[in-house]
PDB file of C-alpha atoms in Angstrom:
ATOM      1  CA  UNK A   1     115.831 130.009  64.179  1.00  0.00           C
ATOM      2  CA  UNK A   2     116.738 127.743  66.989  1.00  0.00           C
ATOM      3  CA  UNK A   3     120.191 126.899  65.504  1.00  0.00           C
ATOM      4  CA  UNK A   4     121.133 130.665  65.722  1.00  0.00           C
ATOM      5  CA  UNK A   5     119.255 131.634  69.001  1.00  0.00           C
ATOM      6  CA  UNK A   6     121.540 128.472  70.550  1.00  0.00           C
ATOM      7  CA  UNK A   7     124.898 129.995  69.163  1.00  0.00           C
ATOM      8  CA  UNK A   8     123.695 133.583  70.243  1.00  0.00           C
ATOM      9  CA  UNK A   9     123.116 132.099  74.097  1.00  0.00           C
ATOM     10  CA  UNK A  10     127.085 130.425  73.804  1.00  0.00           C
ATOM     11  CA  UNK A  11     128.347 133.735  72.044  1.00  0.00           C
ATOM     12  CA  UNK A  12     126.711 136.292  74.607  1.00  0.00           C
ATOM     13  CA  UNK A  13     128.022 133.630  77.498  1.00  0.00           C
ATOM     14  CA  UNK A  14     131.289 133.808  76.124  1.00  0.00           C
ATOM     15  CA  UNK A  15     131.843 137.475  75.854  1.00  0.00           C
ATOM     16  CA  UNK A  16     130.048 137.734  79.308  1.00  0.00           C
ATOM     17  CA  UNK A  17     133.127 135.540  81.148  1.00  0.00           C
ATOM     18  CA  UNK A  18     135.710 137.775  79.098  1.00  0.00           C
ATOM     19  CA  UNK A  19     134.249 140.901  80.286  1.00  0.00           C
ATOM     20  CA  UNK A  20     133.887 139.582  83.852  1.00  0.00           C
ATOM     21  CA  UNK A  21     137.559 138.862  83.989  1.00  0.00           C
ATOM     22  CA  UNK A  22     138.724 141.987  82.489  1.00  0.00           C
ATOM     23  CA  UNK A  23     136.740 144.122  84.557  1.00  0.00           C
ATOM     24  CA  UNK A  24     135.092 142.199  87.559  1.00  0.00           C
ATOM     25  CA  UNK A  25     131.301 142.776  86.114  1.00  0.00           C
ATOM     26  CA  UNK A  26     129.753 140.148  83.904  1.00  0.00           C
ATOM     27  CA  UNK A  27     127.829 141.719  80.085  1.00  0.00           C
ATOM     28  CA  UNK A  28     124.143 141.495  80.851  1.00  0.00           C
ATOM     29  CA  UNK A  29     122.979 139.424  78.665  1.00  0.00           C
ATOM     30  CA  UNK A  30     118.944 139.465  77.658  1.00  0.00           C
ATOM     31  CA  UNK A  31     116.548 136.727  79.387  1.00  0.00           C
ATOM     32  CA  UNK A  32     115.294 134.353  77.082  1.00  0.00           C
ATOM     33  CA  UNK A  33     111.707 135.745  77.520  1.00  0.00           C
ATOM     34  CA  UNK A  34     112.568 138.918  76.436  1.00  0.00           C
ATOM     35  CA  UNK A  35     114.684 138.016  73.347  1.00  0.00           C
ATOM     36  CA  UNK A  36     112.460 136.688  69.898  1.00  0.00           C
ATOM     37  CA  UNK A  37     112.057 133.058  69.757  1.00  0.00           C
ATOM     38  CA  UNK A  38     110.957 133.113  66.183  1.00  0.00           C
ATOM     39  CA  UNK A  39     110.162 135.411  63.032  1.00  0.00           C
ATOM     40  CA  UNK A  40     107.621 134.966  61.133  1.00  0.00           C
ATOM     41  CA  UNK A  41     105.807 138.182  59.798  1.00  0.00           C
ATOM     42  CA  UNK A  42     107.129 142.275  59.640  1.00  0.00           C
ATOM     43  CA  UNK A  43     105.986 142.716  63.110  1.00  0.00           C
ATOM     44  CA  UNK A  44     107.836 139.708  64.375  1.00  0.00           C
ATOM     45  CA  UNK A  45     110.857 141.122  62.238  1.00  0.00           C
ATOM     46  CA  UNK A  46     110.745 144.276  63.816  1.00  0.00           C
ATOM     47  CA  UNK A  47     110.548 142.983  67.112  1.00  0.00           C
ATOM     48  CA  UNK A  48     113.651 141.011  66.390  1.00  0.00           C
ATOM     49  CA  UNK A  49     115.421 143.980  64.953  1.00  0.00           C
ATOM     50  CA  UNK A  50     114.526 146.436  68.067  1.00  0.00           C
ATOM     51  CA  UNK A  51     115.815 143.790  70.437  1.00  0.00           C
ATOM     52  CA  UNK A  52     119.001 143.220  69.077  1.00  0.00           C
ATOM     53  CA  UNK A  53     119.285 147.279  68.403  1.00  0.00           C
ATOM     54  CA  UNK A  54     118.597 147.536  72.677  1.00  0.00           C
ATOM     55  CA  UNK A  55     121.185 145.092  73.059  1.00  0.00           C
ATOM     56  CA  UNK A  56     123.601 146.118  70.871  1.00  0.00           C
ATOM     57  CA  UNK A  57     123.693 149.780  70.517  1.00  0.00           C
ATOM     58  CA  UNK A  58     122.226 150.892  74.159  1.00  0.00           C
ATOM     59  CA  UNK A  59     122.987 147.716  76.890  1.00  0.00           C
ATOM     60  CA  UNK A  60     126.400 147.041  75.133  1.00  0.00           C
ATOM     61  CA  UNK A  61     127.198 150.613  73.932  1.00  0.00           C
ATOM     62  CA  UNK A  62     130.358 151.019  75.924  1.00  0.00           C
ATOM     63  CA  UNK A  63     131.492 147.511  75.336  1.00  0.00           C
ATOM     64  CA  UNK A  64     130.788 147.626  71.564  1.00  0.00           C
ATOM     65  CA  UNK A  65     132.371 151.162  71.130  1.00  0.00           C
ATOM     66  CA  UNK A  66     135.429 149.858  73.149  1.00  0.00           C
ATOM     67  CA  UNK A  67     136.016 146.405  71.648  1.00  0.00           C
ATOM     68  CA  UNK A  68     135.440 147.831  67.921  1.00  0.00           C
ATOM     69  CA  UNK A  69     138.594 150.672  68.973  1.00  0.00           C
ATOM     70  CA  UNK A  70     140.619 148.261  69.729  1.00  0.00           C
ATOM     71  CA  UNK A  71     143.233 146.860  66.531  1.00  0.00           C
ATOM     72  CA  UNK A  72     142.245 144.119  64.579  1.00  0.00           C
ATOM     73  CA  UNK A  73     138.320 145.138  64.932  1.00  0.00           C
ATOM     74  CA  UNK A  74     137.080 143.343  61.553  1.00  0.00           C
ATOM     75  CA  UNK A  75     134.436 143.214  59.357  1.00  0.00           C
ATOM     76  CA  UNK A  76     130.527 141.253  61.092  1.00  0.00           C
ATOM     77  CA  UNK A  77     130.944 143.412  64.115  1.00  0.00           C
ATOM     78  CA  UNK A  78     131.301 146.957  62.070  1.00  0.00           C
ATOM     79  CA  UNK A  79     129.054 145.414  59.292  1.00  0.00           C
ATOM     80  CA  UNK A  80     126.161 144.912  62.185  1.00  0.00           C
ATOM     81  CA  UNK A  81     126.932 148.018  63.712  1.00  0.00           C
ATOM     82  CA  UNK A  82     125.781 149.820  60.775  1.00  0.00           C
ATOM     83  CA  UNK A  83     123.114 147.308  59.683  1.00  0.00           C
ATOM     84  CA  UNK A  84     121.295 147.331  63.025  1.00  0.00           C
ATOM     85  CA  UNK A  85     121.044 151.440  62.990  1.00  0.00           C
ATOM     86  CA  UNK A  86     120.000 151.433  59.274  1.00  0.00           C
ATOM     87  CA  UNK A  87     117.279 149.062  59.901  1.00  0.00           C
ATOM     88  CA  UNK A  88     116.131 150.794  63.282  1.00  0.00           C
ATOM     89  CA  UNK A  89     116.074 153.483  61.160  1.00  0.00           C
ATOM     90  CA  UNK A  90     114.127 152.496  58.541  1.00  0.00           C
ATOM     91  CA  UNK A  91     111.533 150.609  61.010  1.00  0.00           C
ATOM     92  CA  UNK A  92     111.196 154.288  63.516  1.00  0.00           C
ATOM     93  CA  UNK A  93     111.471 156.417  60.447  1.00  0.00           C
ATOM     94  CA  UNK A  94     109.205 156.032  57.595  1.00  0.00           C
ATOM     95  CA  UNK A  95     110.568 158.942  55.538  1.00  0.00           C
ATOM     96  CA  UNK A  96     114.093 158.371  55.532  1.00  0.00           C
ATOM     97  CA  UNK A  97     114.444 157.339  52.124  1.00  0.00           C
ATOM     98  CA  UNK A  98     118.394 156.159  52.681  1.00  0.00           C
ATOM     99  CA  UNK A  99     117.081 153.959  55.477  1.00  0.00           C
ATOM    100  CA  UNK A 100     114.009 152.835  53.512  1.00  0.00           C
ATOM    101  CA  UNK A 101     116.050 151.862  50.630  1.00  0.00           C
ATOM    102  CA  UNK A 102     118.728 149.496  52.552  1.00  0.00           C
ATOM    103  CA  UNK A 103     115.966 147.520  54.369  1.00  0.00           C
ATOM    104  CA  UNK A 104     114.405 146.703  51.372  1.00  0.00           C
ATOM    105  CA  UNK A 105     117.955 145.610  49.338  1.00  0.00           C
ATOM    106  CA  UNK A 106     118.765 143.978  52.810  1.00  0.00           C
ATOM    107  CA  UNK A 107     115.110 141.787  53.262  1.00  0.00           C
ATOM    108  CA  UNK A 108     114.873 140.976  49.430  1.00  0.00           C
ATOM    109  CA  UNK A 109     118.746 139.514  49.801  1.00  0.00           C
ATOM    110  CA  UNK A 110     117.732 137.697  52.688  1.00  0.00           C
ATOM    111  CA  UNK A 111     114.735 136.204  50.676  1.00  0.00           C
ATOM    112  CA  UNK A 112     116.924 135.211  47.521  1.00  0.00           C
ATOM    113  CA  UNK A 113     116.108 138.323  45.609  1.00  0.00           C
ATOM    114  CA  UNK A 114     112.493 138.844  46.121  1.00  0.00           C
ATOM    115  CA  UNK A 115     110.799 141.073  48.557  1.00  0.00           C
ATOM    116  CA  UNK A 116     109.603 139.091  52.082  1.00  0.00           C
ATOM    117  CA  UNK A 117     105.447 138.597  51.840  1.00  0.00           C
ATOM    118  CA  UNK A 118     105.015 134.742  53.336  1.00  0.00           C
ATOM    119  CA  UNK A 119     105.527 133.259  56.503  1.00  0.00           C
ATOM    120  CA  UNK A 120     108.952 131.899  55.525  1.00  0.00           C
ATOM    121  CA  UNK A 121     110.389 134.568  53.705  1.00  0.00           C
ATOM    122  CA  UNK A 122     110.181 136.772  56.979  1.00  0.00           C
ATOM    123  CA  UNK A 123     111.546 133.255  59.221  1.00  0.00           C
ATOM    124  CA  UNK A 124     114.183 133.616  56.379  1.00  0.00           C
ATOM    125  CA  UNK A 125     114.992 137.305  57.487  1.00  0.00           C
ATOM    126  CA  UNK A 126     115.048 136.610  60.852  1.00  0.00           C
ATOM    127  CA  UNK A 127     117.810 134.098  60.541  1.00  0.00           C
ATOM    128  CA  UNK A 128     119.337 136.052  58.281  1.00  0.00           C
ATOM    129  CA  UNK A 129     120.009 138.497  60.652  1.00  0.00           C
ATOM    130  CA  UNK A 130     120.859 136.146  63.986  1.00  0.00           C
ATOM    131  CA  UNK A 131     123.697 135.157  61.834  1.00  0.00           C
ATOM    132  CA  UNK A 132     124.772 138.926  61.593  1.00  0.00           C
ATOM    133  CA  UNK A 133     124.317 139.164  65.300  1.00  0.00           C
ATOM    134  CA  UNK A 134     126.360 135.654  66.068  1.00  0.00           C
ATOM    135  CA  UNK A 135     128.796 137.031  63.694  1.00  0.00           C
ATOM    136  CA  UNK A 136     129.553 140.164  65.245  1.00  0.00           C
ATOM    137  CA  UNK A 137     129.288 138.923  68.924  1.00  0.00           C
ATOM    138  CA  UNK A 138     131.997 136.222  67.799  1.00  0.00           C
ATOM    139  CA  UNK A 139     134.555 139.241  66.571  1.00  0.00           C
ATOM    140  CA  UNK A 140     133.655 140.859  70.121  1.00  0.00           C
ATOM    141  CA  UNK A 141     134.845 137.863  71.740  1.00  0.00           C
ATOM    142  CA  UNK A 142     137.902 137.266  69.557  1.00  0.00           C
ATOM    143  CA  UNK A 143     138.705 140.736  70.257  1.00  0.00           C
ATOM    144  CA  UNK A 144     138.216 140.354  73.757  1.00  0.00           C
ATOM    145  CA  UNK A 145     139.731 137.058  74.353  1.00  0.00           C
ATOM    146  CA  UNK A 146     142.930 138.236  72.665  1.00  0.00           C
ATOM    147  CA  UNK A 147     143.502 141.598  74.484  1.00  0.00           C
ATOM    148  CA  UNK A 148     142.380 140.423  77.923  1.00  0.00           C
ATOM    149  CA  UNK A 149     145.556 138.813  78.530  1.00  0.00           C
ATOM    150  CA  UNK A 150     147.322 142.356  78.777  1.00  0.00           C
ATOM    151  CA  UNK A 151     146.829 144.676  81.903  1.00  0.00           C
ATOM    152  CA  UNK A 152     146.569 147.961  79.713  1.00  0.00           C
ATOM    153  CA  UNK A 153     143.552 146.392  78.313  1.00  0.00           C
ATOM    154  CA  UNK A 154     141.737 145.216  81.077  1.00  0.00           C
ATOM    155  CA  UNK A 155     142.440 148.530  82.659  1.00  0.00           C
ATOM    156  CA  UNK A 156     141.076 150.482  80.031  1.00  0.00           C
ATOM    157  CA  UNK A 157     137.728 148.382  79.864  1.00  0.00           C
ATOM    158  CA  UNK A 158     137.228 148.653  83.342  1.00  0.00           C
ATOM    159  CA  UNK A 159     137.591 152.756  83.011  1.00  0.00           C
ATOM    160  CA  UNK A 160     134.832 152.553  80.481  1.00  0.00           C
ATOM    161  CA  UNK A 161     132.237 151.593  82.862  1.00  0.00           C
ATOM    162  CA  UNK A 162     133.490 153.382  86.310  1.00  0.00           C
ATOM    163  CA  UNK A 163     132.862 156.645  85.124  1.00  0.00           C
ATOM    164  CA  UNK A 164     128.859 157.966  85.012  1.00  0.00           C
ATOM    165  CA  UNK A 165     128.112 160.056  82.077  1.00  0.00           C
ATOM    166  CA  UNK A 166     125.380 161.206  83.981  1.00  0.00           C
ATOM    167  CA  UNK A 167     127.555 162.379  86.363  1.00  0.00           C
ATOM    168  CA  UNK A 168     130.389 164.413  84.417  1.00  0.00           C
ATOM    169  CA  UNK A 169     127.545 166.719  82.324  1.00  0.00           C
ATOM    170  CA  UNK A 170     126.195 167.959  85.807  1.00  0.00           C
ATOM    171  CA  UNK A 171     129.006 168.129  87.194  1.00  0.00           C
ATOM    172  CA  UNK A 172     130.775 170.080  84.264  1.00  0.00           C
ATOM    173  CA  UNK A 173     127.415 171.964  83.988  1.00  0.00           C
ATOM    174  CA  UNK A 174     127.913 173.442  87.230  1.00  0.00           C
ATOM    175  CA  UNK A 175     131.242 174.430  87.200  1.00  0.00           C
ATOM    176  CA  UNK A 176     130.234 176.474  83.777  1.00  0.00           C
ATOM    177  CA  UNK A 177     127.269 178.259  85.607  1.00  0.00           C
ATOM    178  CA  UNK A 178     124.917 176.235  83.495  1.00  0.00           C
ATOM    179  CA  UNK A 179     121.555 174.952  84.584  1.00  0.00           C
ATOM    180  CA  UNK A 180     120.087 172.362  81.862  1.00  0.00           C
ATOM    181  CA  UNK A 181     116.719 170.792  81.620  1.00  0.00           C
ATOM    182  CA  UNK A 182     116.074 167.622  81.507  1.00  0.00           C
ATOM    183  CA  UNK A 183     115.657 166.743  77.892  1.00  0.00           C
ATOM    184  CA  UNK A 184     118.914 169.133  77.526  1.00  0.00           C
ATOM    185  CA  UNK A 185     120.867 166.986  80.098  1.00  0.00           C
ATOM    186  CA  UNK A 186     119.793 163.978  78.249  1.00  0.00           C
ATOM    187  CA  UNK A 187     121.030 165.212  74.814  1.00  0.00           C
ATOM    188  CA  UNK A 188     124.593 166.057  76.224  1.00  0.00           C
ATOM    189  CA  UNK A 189     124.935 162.940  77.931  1.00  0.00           C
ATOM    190  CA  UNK A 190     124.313 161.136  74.424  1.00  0.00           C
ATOM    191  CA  UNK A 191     127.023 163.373  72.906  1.00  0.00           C
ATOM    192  CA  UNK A 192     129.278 162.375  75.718  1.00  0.00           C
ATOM    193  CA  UNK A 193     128.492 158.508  75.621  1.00  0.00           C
ATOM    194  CA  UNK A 194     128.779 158.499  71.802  1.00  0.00           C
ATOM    195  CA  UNK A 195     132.210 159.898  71.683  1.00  0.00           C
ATOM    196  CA  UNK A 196     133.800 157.882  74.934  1.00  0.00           C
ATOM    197  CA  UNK A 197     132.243 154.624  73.654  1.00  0.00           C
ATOM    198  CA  UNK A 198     134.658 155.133  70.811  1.00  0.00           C
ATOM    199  CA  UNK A 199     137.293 156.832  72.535  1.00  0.00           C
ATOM    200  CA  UNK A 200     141.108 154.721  73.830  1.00  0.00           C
ATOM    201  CA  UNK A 201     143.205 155.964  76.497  1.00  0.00           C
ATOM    202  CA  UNK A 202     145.957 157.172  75.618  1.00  0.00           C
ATOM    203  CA  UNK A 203     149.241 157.381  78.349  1.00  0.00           C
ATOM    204  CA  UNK A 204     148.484 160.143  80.363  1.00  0.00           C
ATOM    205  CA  UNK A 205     144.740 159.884  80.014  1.00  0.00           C
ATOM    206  CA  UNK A 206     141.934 159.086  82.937  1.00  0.00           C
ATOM    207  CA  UNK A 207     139.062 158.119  81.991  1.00  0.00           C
ATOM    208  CA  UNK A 208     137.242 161.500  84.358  1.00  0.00           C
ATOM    209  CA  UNK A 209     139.420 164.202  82.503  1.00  0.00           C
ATOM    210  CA  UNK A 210     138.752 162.536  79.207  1.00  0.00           C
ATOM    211  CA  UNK A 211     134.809 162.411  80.078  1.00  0.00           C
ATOM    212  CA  UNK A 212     135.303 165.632  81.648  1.00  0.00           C
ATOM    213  CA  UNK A 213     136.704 167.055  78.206  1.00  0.00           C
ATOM    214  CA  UNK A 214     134.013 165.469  75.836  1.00  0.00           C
ATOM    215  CA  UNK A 215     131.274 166.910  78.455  1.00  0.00           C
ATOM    216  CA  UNK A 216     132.421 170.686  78.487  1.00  0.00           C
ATOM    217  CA  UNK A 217     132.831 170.572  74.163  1.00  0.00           C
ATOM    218  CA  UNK A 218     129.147 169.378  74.248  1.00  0.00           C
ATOM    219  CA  UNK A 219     127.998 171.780  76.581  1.00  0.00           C
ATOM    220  CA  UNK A 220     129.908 174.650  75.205  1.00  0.00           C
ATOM    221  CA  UNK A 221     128.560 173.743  71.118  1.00  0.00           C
ATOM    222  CA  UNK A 222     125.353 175.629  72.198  1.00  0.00           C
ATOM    223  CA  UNK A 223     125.716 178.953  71.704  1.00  0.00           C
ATOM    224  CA  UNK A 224     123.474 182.100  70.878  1.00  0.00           C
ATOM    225  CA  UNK A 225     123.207 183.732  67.216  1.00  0.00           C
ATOM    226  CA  UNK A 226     125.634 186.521  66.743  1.00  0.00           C
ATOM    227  CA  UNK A 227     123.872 189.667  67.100  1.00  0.00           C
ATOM    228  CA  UNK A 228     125.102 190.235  63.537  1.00  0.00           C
ATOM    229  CA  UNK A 229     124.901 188.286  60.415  1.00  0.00           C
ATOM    230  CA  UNK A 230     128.391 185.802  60.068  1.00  0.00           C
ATOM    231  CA  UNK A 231     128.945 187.193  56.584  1.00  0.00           C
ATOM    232  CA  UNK A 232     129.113 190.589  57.328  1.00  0.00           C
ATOM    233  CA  UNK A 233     132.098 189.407  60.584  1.00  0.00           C
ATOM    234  CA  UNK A 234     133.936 187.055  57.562  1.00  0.00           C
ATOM    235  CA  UNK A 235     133.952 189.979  55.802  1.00  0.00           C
ATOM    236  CA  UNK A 236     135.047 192.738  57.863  1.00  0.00           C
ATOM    237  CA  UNK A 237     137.785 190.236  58.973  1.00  0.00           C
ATOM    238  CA  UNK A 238     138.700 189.413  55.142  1.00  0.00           C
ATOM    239  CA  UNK A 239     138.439 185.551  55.754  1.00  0.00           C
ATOM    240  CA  UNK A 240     135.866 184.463  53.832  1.00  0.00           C
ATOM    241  CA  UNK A 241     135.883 181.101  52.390  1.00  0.00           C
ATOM    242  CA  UNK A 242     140.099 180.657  54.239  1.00  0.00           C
ATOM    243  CA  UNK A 243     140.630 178.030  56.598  1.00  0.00           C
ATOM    244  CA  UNK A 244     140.648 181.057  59.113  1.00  0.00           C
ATOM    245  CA  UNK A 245     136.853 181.582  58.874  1.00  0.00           C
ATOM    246  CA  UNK A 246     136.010 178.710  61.580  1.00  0.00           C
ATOM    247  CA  UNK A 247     138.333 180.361  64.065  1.00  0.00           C
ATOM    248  CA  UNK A 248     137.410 183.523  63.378  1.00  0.00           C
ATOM    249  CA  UNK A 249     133.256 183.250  64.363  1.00  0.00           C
ATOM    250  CA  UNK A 250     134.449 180.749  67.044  1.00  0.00           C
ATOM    251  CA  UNK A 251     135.969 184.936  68.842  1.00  0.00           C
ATOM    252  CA  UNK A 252     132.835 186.400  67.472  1.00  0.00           C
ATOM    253  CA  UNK A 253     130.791 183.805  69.563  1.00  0.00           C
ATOM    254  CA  UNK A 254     133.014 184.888  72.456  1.00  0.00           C
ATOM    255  CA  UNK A 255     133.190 188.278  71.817  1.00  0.00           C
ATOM    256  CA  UNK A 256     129.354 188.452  71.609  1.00  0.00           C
ATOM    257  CA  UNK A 257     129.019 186.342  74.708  1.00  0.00           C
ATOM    258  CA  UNK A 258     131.475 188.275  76.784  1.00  0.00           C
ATOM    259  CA  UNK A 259     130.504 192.195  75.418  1.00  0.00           C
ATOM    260  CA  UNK A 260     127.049 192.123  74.997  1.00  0.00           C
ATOM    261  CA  UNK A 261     127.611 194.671  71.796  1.00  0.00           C
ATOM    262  CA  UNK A 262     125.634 195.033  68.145  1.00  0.00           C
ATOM    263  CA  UNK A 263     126.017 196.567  65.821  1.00  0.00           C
ATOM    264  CA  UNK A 264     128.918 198.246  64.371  1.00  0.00           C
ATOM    265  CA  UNK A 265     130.190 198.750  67.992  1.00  0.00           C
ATOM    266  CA  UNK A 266     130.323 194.960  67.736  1.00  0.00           C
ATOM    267  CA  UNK A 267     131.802 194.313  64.740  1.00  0.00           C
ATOM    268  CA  UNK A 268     134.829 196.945  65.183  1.00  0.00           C
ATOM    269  CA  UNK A 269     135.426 195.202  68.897  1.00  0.00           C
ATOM    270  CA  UNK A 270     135.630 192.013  67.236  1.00  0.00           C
ATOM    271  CA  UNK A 271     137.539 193.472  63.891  1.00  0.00           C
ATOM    272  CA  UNK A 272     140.109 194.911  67.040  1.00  0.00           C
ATOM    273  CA  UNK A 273     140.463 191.788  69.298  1.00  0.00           C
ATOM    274  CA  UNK A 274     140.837 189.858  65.680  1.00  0.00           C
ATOM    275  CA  UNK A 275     144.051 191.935  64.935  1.00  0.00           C
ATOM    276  CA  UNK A 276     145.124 192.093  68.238  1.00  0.00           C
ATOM    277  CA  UNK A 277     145.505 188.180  68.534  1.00  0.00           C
ATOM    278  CA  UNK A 278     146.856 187.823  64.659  1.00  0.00           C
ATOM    279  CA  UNK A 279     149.971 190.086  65.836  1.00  0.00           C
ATOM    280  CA  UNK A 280     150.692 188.321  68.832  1.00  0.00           C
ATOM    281  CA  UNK A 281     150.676 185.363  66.841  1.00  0.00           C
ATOM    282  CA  UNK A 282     153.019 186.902  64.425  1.00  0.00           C
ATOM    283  CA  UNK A 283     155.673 187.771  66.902  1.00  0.00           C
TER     284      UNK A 283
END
């Protein structure tokens, strides 16, 4: 595996001096000690598979979610993206059949068509996968390389990693009267880092009010049951099974939230508001 691990060392140097130019701050990039020298067995598989999931889809999340928005994003880095999770997957998750099922098709490809058991059927996997890594980090860099000669782009990957995630859900939190725990601060801040990784400026856009945006749907996706069942409001409102029946429990939420009703007290007041906001559309 020394061939790839030498190519992955030029590759992650090379995207590292593209991002540094385009916004200031070098990629990290993993010390040597901390990054598989070899593969040789499951455990030494997984190990390789775990570090290049870190790197990947936690230390580069931002990068790789902006670089694979960008036009012209091709096939090793999207083909890694989803390899890396599915085999994650598989390795964290023992009953996840899906996940289960692609890392054995992906090992016993890797192995010519038989499942890994020796020493150099695992070595074999363990290359086989570097080479996914090298391939993908080489699209980042053509991506990057390309783009980085125009001042929108630079300016847009330098607003991916000025604004703190961890910063816009309290922030947003507060100004909605909402006080989260930790483990519920930590799940919002995922939602919010998944959907900016992959998000592009548009004109008009900063990077805070688009944060700002993602934070306040997350936070505002939790909501209570209705104090009613929703079949009985779809009903009532004769929307069952239209395109109107999203919108329609999206006021009941509200209604519930804002009234503090039940029963058919509840139901009429949300039956009224309903009609009240269908007519003023009409006009």
């Amino acid at each position: 595996m020394l061939v790839e691990l030498e190519e992955f060392k030029r590759s992650c140097r090379t995207l590292s001096e593209h991002r540094r130019i385009c916004t200031g701050e070098p990629i990290f990039i993993p010390v040597a000690e901390s990054w598989p020298s070899s593969v040789r067995s499951d455990a030494e598989f997984g190990a390789l598979v775990s570090a290049a999931y870190k790197l990947w889809r936690e230390s580069w999340k931002l990068d790789v979610g902006f670089l694979l928005g960008q036009r012209g994003a091709d096939g090793p880095a999207r083909y890694l993206d989803r390899l890396i999770y599915q085999l994650r997957t598989a390795q964290q998750h023992t009953d996840n059949d899906e996940a289960r099922t692609r890392w054995g098709e992906w090992t016993r490809d890797a192995c010519g068509g038989h499942p890994p058991v020796t020493d150099d059927d695992w070595a074999a996997c363990g290359r086989e996968l570097m080479a996914a890594v090298n391939a993908a980090i080489d699209c980042l860099c053509k991506l990057a390389g390309s783009g980085r000669r125009m001042e929108s782009f630079r300016q847009e990957w330098r607003a991916k990693g000025e604004e703190s995630t961890v910063g816009v859900v309290t922030r947003v939190a507060s100004d909605l009267g909402m006080h989260l725990r930790g483990g519920q601060r930590a799940h919002h801040e995922r939602q919010v880092e998944r959907h900016w990784s992959r998000h592009r400026l548009r004109s008009g856009e900063t990077a805070a009010d688009v944060l700002a945006a993602f934070a306040e749907c997350s936070l505002l996706s939790e909501m209570e049951a209705l104090p009613c069942s929703y079949q009985w409001i779809l009903d009532e409102l004769r929307v069952l099974g239209t395109a109107d029946a999203i919108p329609a429990l999206r006021l009941a939420h509200a209604v519930a939230e804002i009234s503090r009703t039940t029963g058919e007290t509840y139901v009429k007041l949300v039956e009224s508001t309903w009609v009240t906001l269908r007519l003023e559309v009409a006009r």
